[in-house]
Amino acid sequence: CNSLFQQVTCEMFGKNLSNIPNNLLQNVTKLSLKNNKVSLKDGDKEILQSFINLTELYLNENMITVLYNNSFCNLTNLITLDISNNCINMVHKAAFAGLNQLSVLNLSHNAITQLDSDVFTSLRSLTVLNLQSNFLKYFHIKSSFKLIRIVLAGNPWTCSCELHDLQIWLTTSNVMMENENSTTCTFPNTTEKFSIKTAAIQQNDCKTEKASLENTVTSTSAIKLKSSALLTTLTANNITGSNGTHAELPLLGKSWTFLAGVLGFVLSTTFLIFTAIKCPTWYHYLISYRHRRLEENDLDMSEQEFSDDMSSSPPISGTNNKDTIVVFEKIHEFVPMEDGFIEDKYIDPCVTKES
């Protein structure tokens, strides 16, 4: 490191370094780590945060692939940042957070495929932006974005509606686009080279495409909102007031609550009707299962009970006890007759004939 007046310069390019050295002077103002193997990991970011007086940082020709959030935080005095000729393919939204004094940013010769102007919103002092030789097809930019010079050549720009806001910004702002003649469209016309600043982009087609996209998004959002609203709220057109008017009922199909009530009423009514029809059938079905065949022991008990009843019953007037003969026979099993009926042995056939 060399000290000259108030500037402290440390140049360590081509040293095959994989990490930023931690033995550098803390008051360094210009640090060059060009042509090394620095990947800007968490340890490197912690070391950079200690260089609060740093105004120029050169990390070009290294092995950086991703710029994570807060990669250069605490470098509030940094004015120039060169991270060109790396392998950067992704830049997080807050990658340059805290660089309030940054004026020159060089991201050229990387592999960036998508970039939004929101990445640079925190860079209030940015005047020069170099995005040359990346893989950008479009660049969404806001009209409030202020620059003096921008480099966009060497990218496969697609001159369609995606690039319309960039074209408007280039023509309406005071920014100077370097290499304008070589900053051309690669699609849809590959034979004739048109500058992205003057290429013909049909605004009507853009409006139609934008409207269709908005309608699609709006319809999808409306369906989601409507389904959630129907599940949670019930809206009535009028509210009952002091004049006795009643609130109008919600239209059929406008409320899941109303539909659920109708469905519950129909199901409950159907269940009650079905129960009223089926209950007598189930009752007779259960009663029929209570009949069973008499066993031998049950027959003996039945004979005993019947004989007791006969002995205890008073004699019938006008009849002779001698003439009445009751014959009991022990039946071991029921034998069906040919006519399909079961003969009852308890009834005396002689008594039947006399009667």
mmCIF file of C-alpha atoms in Angstrom:
data_model
loop_
_atom_site.group_PDB
_atom_site.id
_atom_site.type_symbol
_atom_site.label_atom_id
_atom_site.label_comp_id
_atom_site.label_asym_id
_atom_site.label_seq_id
_atom_site.Cartn_x
_atom_site.Cartn_y
_atom_site.Cartn_z
ATOM 1 C CA CYS A 1 0.000 0.000 0.000
ATOM 2 C CA ASN A 2 1.176 3.507 -0.816
ATOM 3 C CA SER A 3 0.230 6.698 0.954
ATOM 4 C CA LEU A 4 0.094 9.955 -0.965
ATOM 5 C CA PHE A 5 -1.300 12.980 0.801
ATOM 6 C CA GLN A 6 -4.726 11.780 2.089
ATOM 7 C CA GLN A 7 -5.021 8.796 -0.279
ATOM 8 C CA VAL A 8 -3.971 5.282 0.666
ATOM 9 C CA THR A 9 -3.745 2.969 -2.340
ATOM 10 C CA CYS A 10 -3.418 -0.811 -2.107
ATOM 11 C CA GLU A 11 -2.901 -2.680 -5.378
ATOM 12 C CA MET A 12 -2.862 -6.462 -5.187
ATOM 13 C CA PHE A 13 -3.817 -7.529 -8.703
ATOM 14 C CA GLY A 14 -2.636 -10.816 -10.183
ATOM 15 C CA LYS A 15 -1.758 -12.372 -6.802
ATOM 16 C CA ASN A 16 -3.993 -15.451 -7.220
ATOM 17 C CA LEU A 17 -5.909 -14.481 -4.071
ATOM 18 C CA SER A 18 -9.088 -16.348 -3.214
ATOM 19 C CA ASN A 19 -9.987 -14.076 -0.284
ATOM 20 C CA ILE A 20 -9.567 -10.414 0.509
ATOM 21 C CA PRO A 21 -6.518 -9.999 2.792
ATOM 22 C CA ASN A 22 -7.335 -8.943 6.356
ATOM 23 C CA ASN A 23 -3.923 -7.349 7.005
ATOM 24 C CA LEU A 24 -4.547 -4.252 4.872
ATOM 25 C CA LEU A 25 -4.523 -0.748 6.256
ATOM 26 C CA GLN A 26 -7.855 0.225 7.721
ATOM 27 C CA ASN A 27 -7.632 3.741 6.282
ATOM 28 C CA VAL A 28 -7.206 2.537 2.684
ATOM 29 C CA THR A 29 -9.057 4.718 0.165
ATOM 30 C CA LYS A 30 -8.338 2.870 -3.094
ATOM 31 C CA LEU A 31 -8.254 -0.937 -3.245
ATOM 32 C CA SER A 32 -7.489 -2.901 -6.406
ATOM 33 C CA LEU A 33 -7.887 -6.689 -6.365
ATOM 34 C CA LYS A 34 -7.984 -7.108 -10.111
ATOM 35 C CA ASN A 35 -7.268 -10.492 -11.703
ATOM 36 C CA ASN A 36 -7.600 -12.726 -8.657
ATOM 37 C CA LYS A 37 -9.982 -15.487 -7.535
ATOM 38 C CA VAL A 38 -12.099 -13.561 -5.073
ATOM 39 C CA SER A 39 -15.722 -14.806 -4.925
ATOM 40 C CA LEU A 40 -16.977 -12.218 -2.393
ATOM 41 C CA LYS A 41 -18.128 -14.638 0.278
ATOM 42 C CA ASP A 42 -19.343 -13.712 3.755
ATOM 43 C CA GLY A 43 -15.772 -13.451 5.085
ATOM 44 C CA ASP A 44 -14.825 -11.060 2.283
ATOM 45 C CA LYS A 45 -17.845 -8.862 2.981
ATOM 46 C CA GLU A 46 -16.922 -8.619 6.669
ATOM 47 C CA ILE A 47 -13.406 -7.484 5.767
ATOM 48 C CA LEU A 48 -14.724 -4.881 3.311
ATOM 49 C CA GLN A 49 -16.986 -3.385 5.974
ATOM 50 C CA SER A 50 -13.930 -2.300 7.955
ATOM 51 C CA PHE A 51 -12.667 -0.067 5.119
ATOM 52 C CA ILE A 52 -14.935 2.858 5.918
ATOM 53 C CA ASN A 53 -12.704 5.361 4.073
ATOM 54 C CA LEU A 54 -12.732 3.429 0.810
ATOM 55 C CA THR A 55 -13.641 5.524 -2.241
ATOM 56 C CA GLU A 56 -12.571 3.232 -5.096
ATOM 57 C CA LEU A 57 -12.926 -0.553 -5.262
ATOM 58 C CA TYR A 58 -11.813 -2.690 -8.193
ATOM 59 C CA LEU A 59 -12.915 -6.344 -8.154
ATOM 60 C CA ASN A 60 -12.852 -6.897 -11.908
ATOM 61 C CA GLU A 61 -11.575 -10.162 -13.396
ATOM 62 C CA ASN A 62 -12.374 -12.306 -10.378
ATOM 63 C CA MET A 63 -14.760 -15.227 -9.735
ATOM 64 C CA ILE A 64 -17.880 -13.509 -8.390
ATOM 65 C CA THR A 65 -21.119 -15.243 -9.455
ATOM 66 C CA VAL A 66 -23.836 -13.674 -7.274
ATOM 67 C CA LEU A 67 -24.193 -10.254 -5.687
ATOM 68 C CA TYR A 68 -26.130 -10.902 -2.488
ATOM 69 C CA ASN A 69 -27.959 -8.316 -0.423
ATOM 70 C CA ASN A 70 -25.735 -5.872 1.484
ATOM 71 C CA SER A 71 -22.594 -7.015 -0.296
ATOM 72 C CA PHE A 72 -21.000 -3.562 0.123
ATOM 73 C CA CYS A 73 -22.745 -2.177 3.176
ATOM 74 C CA ASN A 74 -20.917 0.296 5.411
ATOM 75 C CA LEU A 75 -18.927 1.663 2.431
ATOM 76 C CA THR A 76 -20.692 4.990 2.607
ATOM 77 C CA ASN A 77 -17.810 6.889 0.963
ATOM 78 C CA LEU A 78 -17.427 4.596 -2.027
ATOM 79 C CA ILE A 79 -17.597 6.499 -5.332
ATOM 80 C CA THR A 80 -16.343 3.992 -7.946
ATOM 81 C CA LEU A 81 -17.141 0.273 -8.030
ATOM 82 C CA ASP A 82 -15.807 -1.949 -10.795
ATOM 83 C CA ILE A 83 -16.954 -5.578 -10.772
ATOM 84 C CA SER A 84 -16.710 -6.228 -14.508
ATOM 85 C CA ASN A 85 -15.380 -9.386 -16.173
ATOM 86 C CA ASN A 86 -16.721 -11.766 -13.546
ATOM 87 C CA CYS A 87 -19.352 -14.516 -13.828
ATOM 88 C CA ILE A 88 -22.223 -12.613 -12.214
ATOM 89 C CA ASN A 89 -25.579 -14.104 -13.251
ATOM 90 C CA MET A 90 -27.800 -12.744 -10.471
ATOM 91 C CA VAL A 91 -28.004 -9.420 -8.686
ATOM 92 C CA HIS A 92 -30.200 -9.257 -5.604
ATOM 93 C CA LYS A 93 -32.427 -6.266 -5.088
ATOM 94 C CA ALA A 94 -30.478 -4.836 -2.111
ATOM 95 C CA ALA A 95 -27.003 -5.747 -3.359
ATOM 96 C CA PHE A 96 -25.884 -2.109 -3.447
ATOM 97 C CA ALA A 97 -27.637 -0.971 -0.295
ATOM 98 C CA GLY A 98 -25.745 1.673 1.660
ATOM 99 C CA LEU A 99 -23.717 3.047 -1.262
ATOM 100 C CA ASN A 100 -25.129 6.528 -0.987
ATOM 101 C CA GLN A 101 -22.121 8.227 -2.616
ATOM 102 C CA LEU A 102 -21.593 5.748 -5.458
ATOM 103 C CA SER A 103 -21.290 7.532 -8.794
ATOM 104 C CA VAL A 104 -19.751 4.998 -11.222
ATOM 105 C CA LEU A 105 -20.863 1.352 -11.416
ATOM 106 C CA ASN A 106 -19.344 -1.070 -13.908
ATOM 107 C CA LEU A 107 -21.184 -4.413 -14.397
ATOM 108 C CA SER A 108 -19.982 -5.090 -17.944
ATOM 109 C CA HIS A 109 -18.859 -8.448 -19.322
ATOM 110 C CA ASN A 110 -20.833 -10.648 -16.974
ATOM 111 C CA ALA A 111 -23.696 -13.136 -17.432
ATOM 112 C CA ILE A 112 -26.652 -11.094 -16.135
ATOM 113 C CA THR A 113 -29.903 -12.195 -17.792
ATOM 114 C CA GLN A 114 -32.442 -10.151 -15.837
ATOM 115 C CA LEU A 115 -32.142 -6.790 -14.149
ATOM 116 C CA ASP A 116 -34.602 -4.243 -12.839
ATOM 117 C CA SER A 117 -34.077 -0.589 -12.105
ATOM 118 C CA ASP A 118 -35.216 -1.210 -8.521
ATOM 119 C CA VAL A 119 -31.736 -2.611 -7.917
ATOM 120 C CA PHE A 120 -30.351 0.908 -8.328
ATOM 121 C CA THR A 121 -33.018 2.877 -6.457
ATOM 122 C CA SER A 122 -30.797 3.297 -3.383
ATOM 123 C CA LEU A 123 -27.970 4.714 -5.530
ATOM 124 C CA ARG A 124 -29.051 8.334 -5.403
ATOM 125 C CA SER A 125 -25.706 9.675 -6.651
ATOM 126 C CA LEU A 126 -25.266 7.228 -9.531
ATOM 127 C CA THR A 127 -24.381 8.948 -12.815
ATOM 128 C CA VAL A 128 -22.628 6.280 -14.927
ATOM 129 C CA LEU A 129 -23.900 2.723 -15.409
ATOM 130 C CA ASN A 130 -22.131 0.198 -17.609
ATOM 131 C CA LEU A 131 -24.120 -2.933 -18.551
ATOM 132 C CA GLN A 132 -22.215 -3.795 -21.706
ATOM 133 C CA SER A 133 -21.862 -7.417 -22.897
ATOM 134 C CA ASN A 134 -24.311 -9.248 -20.679
ATOM 135 C CA PHE A 135 -27.333 -11.389 -21.624
ATOM 136 C CA LEU A 136 -30.026 -8.776 -21.147
ATOM 137 C CA LYS A 137 -33.058 -9.004 -23.458
ATOM 138 C CA TYR A 138 -35.039 -6.242 -21.759
ATOM 139 C CA PHE A 139 -34.525 -3.743 -18.959
ATOM 140 C CA HIS A 140 -37.505 -2.439 -17.008
ATOM 141 C CA ILE A 141 -36.689 1.073 -15.968
ATOM 142 C CA LYS A 142 -38.626 3.835 -14.246
ATOM 143 C CA SER A 143 -38.854 7.402 -15.422
ATOM 144 C CA SER A 144 -37.490 8.660 -12.098
ATOM 145 C CA PHE A 145 -34.181 6.887 -12.724
ATOM 146 C CA LYS A 146 -31.507 9.577 -13.214
ATOM 147 C CA LEU A 147 -28.257 8.971 -15.113
ATOM 148 C CA ILE A 148 -25.808 10.943 -17.209
ATOM 149 C CA ARG A 149 -24.253 8.099 -19.165
ATOM 150 C CA ILE A 150 -25.266 4.501 -19.807
ATOM 151 C CA VAL A 151 -23.683 1.674 -21.827
ATOM 152 C CA LEU A 152 -26.016 -1.032 -23.148
ATOM 153 C CA ALA A 153 -24.189 -2.455 -26.182
ATOM 154 C CA GLY A 154 -23.411 -6.143 -26.574
ATOM 155 C CA ASN A 155 -26.720 -7.463 -25.208
ATOM 156 C CA PRO A 156 -29.317 -9.558 -27.117
ATOM 157 C CA TRP A 157 -32.046 -6.915 -26.909
ATOM 158 C CA THR A 158 -35.565 -7.964 -27.899
ATOM 159 C CA CYS A 159 -37.386 -5.001 -29.388
ATOM 160 C CA SER A 160 -40.893 -5.829 -28.189
ATOM 161 C CA CYS A 161 -43.278 -4.481 -25.591
ATOM 162 C CA GLU A 162 -40.865 -5.596 -22.871
ATOM 163 C CA LEU A 163 -38.421 -2.911 -24.027
ATOM 164 C CA HIS A 164 -40.936 -0.134 -24.534
ATOM 165 C CA ASP A 165 -40.413 1.606 -21.179
ATOM 166 C CA LEU A 166 -36.622 1.621 -21.713
ATOM 167 C CA GLN A 167 -37.063 3.182 -25.150
ATOM 168 C CA ILE A 168 -39.319 5.890 -23.733
ATOM 169 C CA TRP A 169 -36.815 6.625 -20.975
ATOM 170 C CA LEU A 170 -33.916 6.883 -23.463
ATOM 171 C CA THR A 171 -35.808 9.350 -25.647
ATOM 172 C CA THR A 172 -37.328 11.508 -22.904
ATOM 173 C CA SER A 173 -34.438 11.734 -20.437
ATOM 174 C CA ASN A 174 -31.134 13.549 -20.845
ATOM 175 C CA VAL A 175 -29.056 10.390 -20.551
ATOM 176 C CA MET A 176 -26.348 9.748 -23.137
ATOM 177 C CA MET A 177 -26.213 6.195 -24.475
ATOM 178 C CA GLU A 178 -22.726 5.244 -25.553
ATOM 179 C CA ASN A 179 -22.254 3.188 -28.723
ATOM 180 C CA GLU A 180 -25.808 3.869 -29.792
ATOM 181 C CA ASN A 181 -25.286 2.551 -33.315
ATOM 182 C CA SER A 182 -24.039 -0.801 -32.029
ATOM 183 C CA THR A 183 -26.791 -1.101 -29.422
ATOM 184 C CA THR A 184 -29.231 -2.852 -31.737
ATOM 185 C CA CYS A 185 -32.115 -5.292 -31.645
ATOM 186 C CA THR A 186 -31.390 -8.970 -32.190
ATOM 187 C CA PHE A 187 -35.062 -9.930 -32.293
ATOM 188 C CA PRO A 188 -37.406 -9.966 -34.165
ATOM 189 C CA ASN A 189 -35.428 -8.554 -37.107
ATOM 190 C CA THR A 190 -31.965 -10.082 -37.323
ATOM 191 C CA THR A 191 -31.041 -8.954 -40.844
ATOM 192 C CA GLU A 192 -31.505 -5.228 -40.395
ATOM 193 C CA LYS A 193 -29.934 -3.701 -37.320
ATOM 194 C CA PHE A 194 -32.011 -1.025 -35.610
ATOM 195 C CA SER A 195 -30.970 0.877 -32.539
ATOM 196 C CA ILE A 196 -33.080 0.091 -29.500
ATOM 197 C CA LYS A 197 -33.646 3.817 -29.143
ATOM 198 C CA THR A 198 -35.223 4.218 -32.603
ATOM 199 C CA ALA A 199 -36.592 0.728 -33.290
ATOM 200 C CA ALA A 200 -40.281 0.638 -34.218
ATOM 201 C CA ILE A 201 -42.352 -0.767 -31.398
ATOM 202 C CA GLN A 202 -46.104 -0.661 -31.977
ATOM 203 C CA GLN A 203 -47.628 1.018 -28.965
ATOM 204 C CA ASN A 204 -51.111 -0.265 -29.810
ATOM 205 C CA ASP A 205 -49.894 -3.847 -29.687
ATOM 206 C CA CYS A 206 -48.249 -3.123 -26.356
ATOM 207 C CA LYS A 207 -51.479 -1.665 -24.987
ATOM 208 C CA THR A 208 -53.476 -4.666 -26.211
ATOM 209 C CA GLU A 209 -51.016 -7.113 -24.778
ATOM 210 C CA LYS A 210 -50.847 -5.213 -21.513
ATOM 211 C CA ALA A 211 -54.629 -5.000 -21.299
ATOM 212 C CA SER A 212 -55.052 -8.726 -21.912
ATOM 213 C CA LEU A 213 -52.450 -9.490 -19.284
ATOM 214 C CA GLU A 214 -54.113 -7.163 -16.798
ATOM 215 C CA ASN A 215 -57.519 -8.702 -17.540
ATOM 216 C CA THR A 216 -56.120 -12.156 -16.912
ATOM 217 C CA VAL A 217 -54.546 -11.110 -13.639
ATOM 218 C CA THR A 218 -57.658 -9.174 -12.624
ATOM 219 C CA SER A 219 -60.019 -12.046 -13.406
ATOM 220 C CA THR A 220 -57.850 -14.474 -11.459
ATOM 221 C CA SER A 221 -57.688 -12.126 -8.505
ATOM 222 C CA ALA A 222 -61.429 -11.437 -8.720
ATOM 223 C CA ILE A 223 -62.252 -15.136 -8.609
ATOM 224 C CA LYS A 224 -60.082 -15.613 -5.527
ATOM 225 C CA LEU A 225 -61.538 -12.552 -3.797
ATOM 226 C CA LYS A 226 -65.098 -13.525 -4.669
ATOM 227 C CA SER A 227 -64.719 -17.053 -3.351
ATOM 228 C CA SER A 228 -63.203 -15.811 -0.097
ATOM 229 C CA ALA A 229 -65.834 -13.102 0.270
ATOM 230 C CA LEU A 230 -68.726 -15.510 -0.286
ATOM 231 C CA LEU A 231 -67.374 -17.793 2.415
ATOM 232 C CA THR A 232 -67.042 -15.047 5.016
ATOM 233 C CA THR A 233 -69.657 -12.337 4.414
ATOM 234 C CA LEU A 234 -73.328 -12.006 3.646
ATOM 235 C CA THR A 235 -74.341 -8.727 2.055
ATOM 236 C CA ALA A 236 -77.910 -7.378 2.035
ATOM 237 C CA ASN A 237 -79.134 -4.581 -0.212
ATOM 238 C CA ASN A 238 -81.254 -2.859 2.458
ATOM 239 C CA ILE A 239 -81.214 -2.833 6.243
ATOM 240 C CA THR A 240 -84.378 -2.927 8.356
ATOM 241 C CA GLY A 241 -85.158 0.584 9.566
ATOM 242 C CA SER A 242 -87.596 2.347 11.837
ATOM 243 C CA ASN A 243 -90.169 2.618 9.033
ATOM 244 C CA GLY A 244 -90.711 -1.127 9.153
ATOM 245 C CA THR A 245 -89.152 -1.989 5.795
ATOM 246 C CA HIS A 246 -87.471 -5.346 5.698
ATOM 247 C CA ALA A 247 -84.031 -6.048 4.318
ATOM 248 C CA GLU A 248 -84.064 -7.652 0.930
ATOM 249 C CA LEU A 249 -83.034 -11.251 0.819
ATOM 250 C CA PRO A 250 -79.714 -12.024 -0.880
ATOM 251 C CA LEU A 251 -79.983 -13.254 -4.426
ATOM 252 C CA LEU A 252 -79.768 -16.961 -4.965
ATOM 253 C CA GLY A 253 -76.228 -17.985 -5.636
ATOM 254 C CA LYS A 254 -74.785 -14.776 -4.179
ATOM 255 C CA SER A 255 -73.972 -16.226 -0.796
ATOM 256 C CA TRP A 256 -72.507 -19.521 0.311
ATOM 257 C CA THR A 257 -74.321 -19.073 3.595
ATOM 258 C CA PHE A 258 -77.700 -18.990 1.899
ATOM 259 C CA LEU A 259 -76.870 -22.020 -0.230
ATOM 260 C CA ALA A 260 -75.631 -23.924 2.820
ATOM 261 C CA GLY A 261 -78.897 -23.183 4.645
ATOM 262 C CA VAL A 262 -81.038 -24.380 1.728
ATOM 263 C CA LEU A 263 -78.950 -27.504 1.341
ATOM 264 C CA GLY A 264 -79.156 -28.269 5.072
ATOM 265 C CA PHE A 265 -82.938 -27.821 5.045
ATOM 266 C CA VAL A 266 -83.365 -30.190 2.080
ATOM 267 C CA LEU A 267 -81.103 -32.840 3.592
ATOM 268 C CA SER A 268 -82.793 -32.705 7.002
ATOM 269 C CA THR A 269 -86.274 -32.927 5.446
ATOM 270 C CA THR A 270 -85.250 -35.877 3.319
ATOM 271 C CA PHE A 271 -83.784 -37.638 6.359
ATOM 272 C CA LEU A 272 -86.973 -37.175 8.384
ATOM 273 C CA ILE A 273 -89.159 -38.512 5.561
ATOM 274 C CA PHE A 274 -86.901 -41.504 5.071
ATOM 275 C CA THR A 275 -86.911 -42.216 8.830
ATOM 276 C CA ALA A 276 -90.729 -42.010 9.006
ATOM 277 C CA ILE A 277 -91.082 -44.495 6.147
ATOM 278 C CA LYS A 278 -88.509 -46.985 7.327
ATOM 279 C CA CYS A 279 -89.236 -47.065 11.079
ATOM 280 C CA PRO A 280 -92.356 -49.389 10.872
ATOM 281 C CA THR A 281 -90.506 -51.762 8.597
ATOM 282 C CA TRP A 282 -87.544 -51.923 10.967
ATOM 283 C CA TYR A 283 -89.906 -52.428 13.932
ATOM 284 C CA HIS A 284 -91.653 -55.424 12.359
ATOM 285 C CA TYR A 285 -88.331 -56.776 11.223
ATOM 286 C CA LEU A 286 -86.949 -56.698 14.760
ATOM 287 C CA ILE A 287 -90.137 -58.158 16.249
ATOM 288 C CA SER A 288 -90.037 -61.113 13.842
ATOM 289 C CA TYR A 289 -86.583 -62.017 15.097
ATOM 290 C CA ARG A 290 -87.935 -62.484 18.626
ATOM 291 C CA HIS A 291 -89.784 -65.725 17.631
ATOM 292 C CA ARG A 292 -87.774 -68.887 18.128
ATOM 293 C CA ARG A 293 -88.338 -72.619 18.093
ATOM 294 C CA LEU A 294 -89.321 -74.208 21.386
ATOM 295 C CA GLU A 295 -86.763 -76.496 22.908
ATOM 296 C CA GLU A 296 -87.490 -79.707 24.757
ATOM 297 C CA ASN A 297 -87.086 -78.080 28.157
ATOM 298 C CA ASP A 298 -89.431 -75.298 27.111
ATOM 299 C CA LEU A 299 -92.043 -77.916 26.162
ATOM 300 C CA ASP A 300 -91.904 -79.522 29.597
ATOM 301 C CA MET A 301 -92.304 -76.166 31.240
ATOM 302 C CA SER A 302 -95.230 -75.326 28.979
ATOM 303 C CA GLU A 303 -96.959 -78.636 29.848
ATOM 304 C CA GLN A 304 -96.494 -77.976 33.541
ATOM 305 C CA GLU A 305 -97.877 -74.459 33.277
ATOM 306 C CA PHE A 306 -100.829 -75.642 31.198
ATOM 307 C CA SER A 307 -101.696 -78.438 33.663
ATOM 308 C CA ASP A 308 -101.514 -75.971 36.553
ATOM 309 C CA ASP A 309 -103.853 -73.625 34.759
ATOM 310 C CA MET A 310 -106.327 -76.426 34.064
ATOM 311 C CA SER A 311 -106.296 -77.618 37.638
ATOM 312 C CA SER A 312 -106.810 -74.150 39.018
ATOM 313 C CA SER A 313 -109.560 -73.178 36.604
ATOM 314 C CA PRO A 314 -113.173 -73.644 37.889
ATOM 315 C CA PRO A 315 -115.340 -76.363 36.332
ATOM 316 C CA ILE A 316 -117.765 -75.323 33.664
ATOM 317 C CA SER A 317 -121.389 -75.460 34.708
ATOM 318 C CA GLY A 318 -123.606 -77.960 32.986
ATOM 319 C CA THR A 319 -120.884 -80.366 32.176
ATOM 320 C CA ASN A 320 -119.729 -83.586 33.733
ATOM 321 C CA ASN A 321 -116.117 -83.830 34.822
ATOM 322 C CA LYS A 322 -116.103 -87.458 33.930
ATOM 323 C CA ASP A 323 -117.096 -86.755 30.382
ATOM 324 C CA THR A 324 -114.245 -84.371 29.860
ATOM 325 C CA ILE A 325 -111.084 -86.234 29.044
ATOM 326 C CA VAL A 326 -107.931 -84.342 28.342
ATOM 327 C CA VAL A 327 -105.019 -86.330 26.971
ATOM 328 C CA PHE A 328 -101.510 -84.929 27.199
ATOM 329 C CA GLU A 329 -98.876 -86.378 25.057
ATOM 330 C CA LYS A 330 -95.239 -85.412 25.238
ATOM 331 C CA ILE A 331 -94.112 -84.088 21.939
ATOM 332 C CA HIS A 332 -90.410 -84.210 21.273
ATOM 333 C CA GLU A 333 -90.460 -82.417 17.984
ATOM 334 C CA PHE A 334 -92.799 -80.744 15.535
ATOM 335 C CA VAL A 335 -93.539 -82.735 12.462
ATOM 336 C CA PRO A 336 -95.059 -80.802 9.581
ATOM 337 C CA MET A 337 -98.095 -82.351 7.949
ATOM 338 C CA GLU A 338 -98.518 -82.807 4.251
ATOM 339 C CA ASP A 339 -100.689 -79.689 4.016
ATOM 340 C CA GLY A 340 -97.822 -77.556 5.333
ATOM 341 C CA PHE A 341 -99.353 -76.857 8.765
ATOM 342 C CA ILE A 342 -97.935 -77.963 12.105
ATOM 343 C CA GLU A 343 -100.238 -80.233 14.125
ATOM 344 C CA ASP A 344 -100.981 -78.938 17.576
ATOM 345 C CA LYS A 345 -100.876 -82.005 19.918
ATOM 346 C CA TYR A 346 -102.284 -80.017 22.792
ATOM 347 C CA ILE A 347 -105.787 -80.087 21.263
ATOM 348 C CA ASP A 348 -107.656 -83.361 21.656
ATOM 349 C CA PRO A 349 -109.200 -84.452 18.397
ATOM 350 C CA CYS A 350 -112.100 -86.077 20.267
ATOM 351 C CA VAL A 351 -112.950 -82.770 21.885
ATOM 352 C CA THR A 352 -112.825 -81.105 18.502
ATOM 353 C CA LYS A 353 -115.268 -83.648 16.998
ATOM 354 C CA GLU A 354 -117.694 -83.298 19.881
ATOM 355 C CA SER A 355 -117.696 -79.557 19.558
#
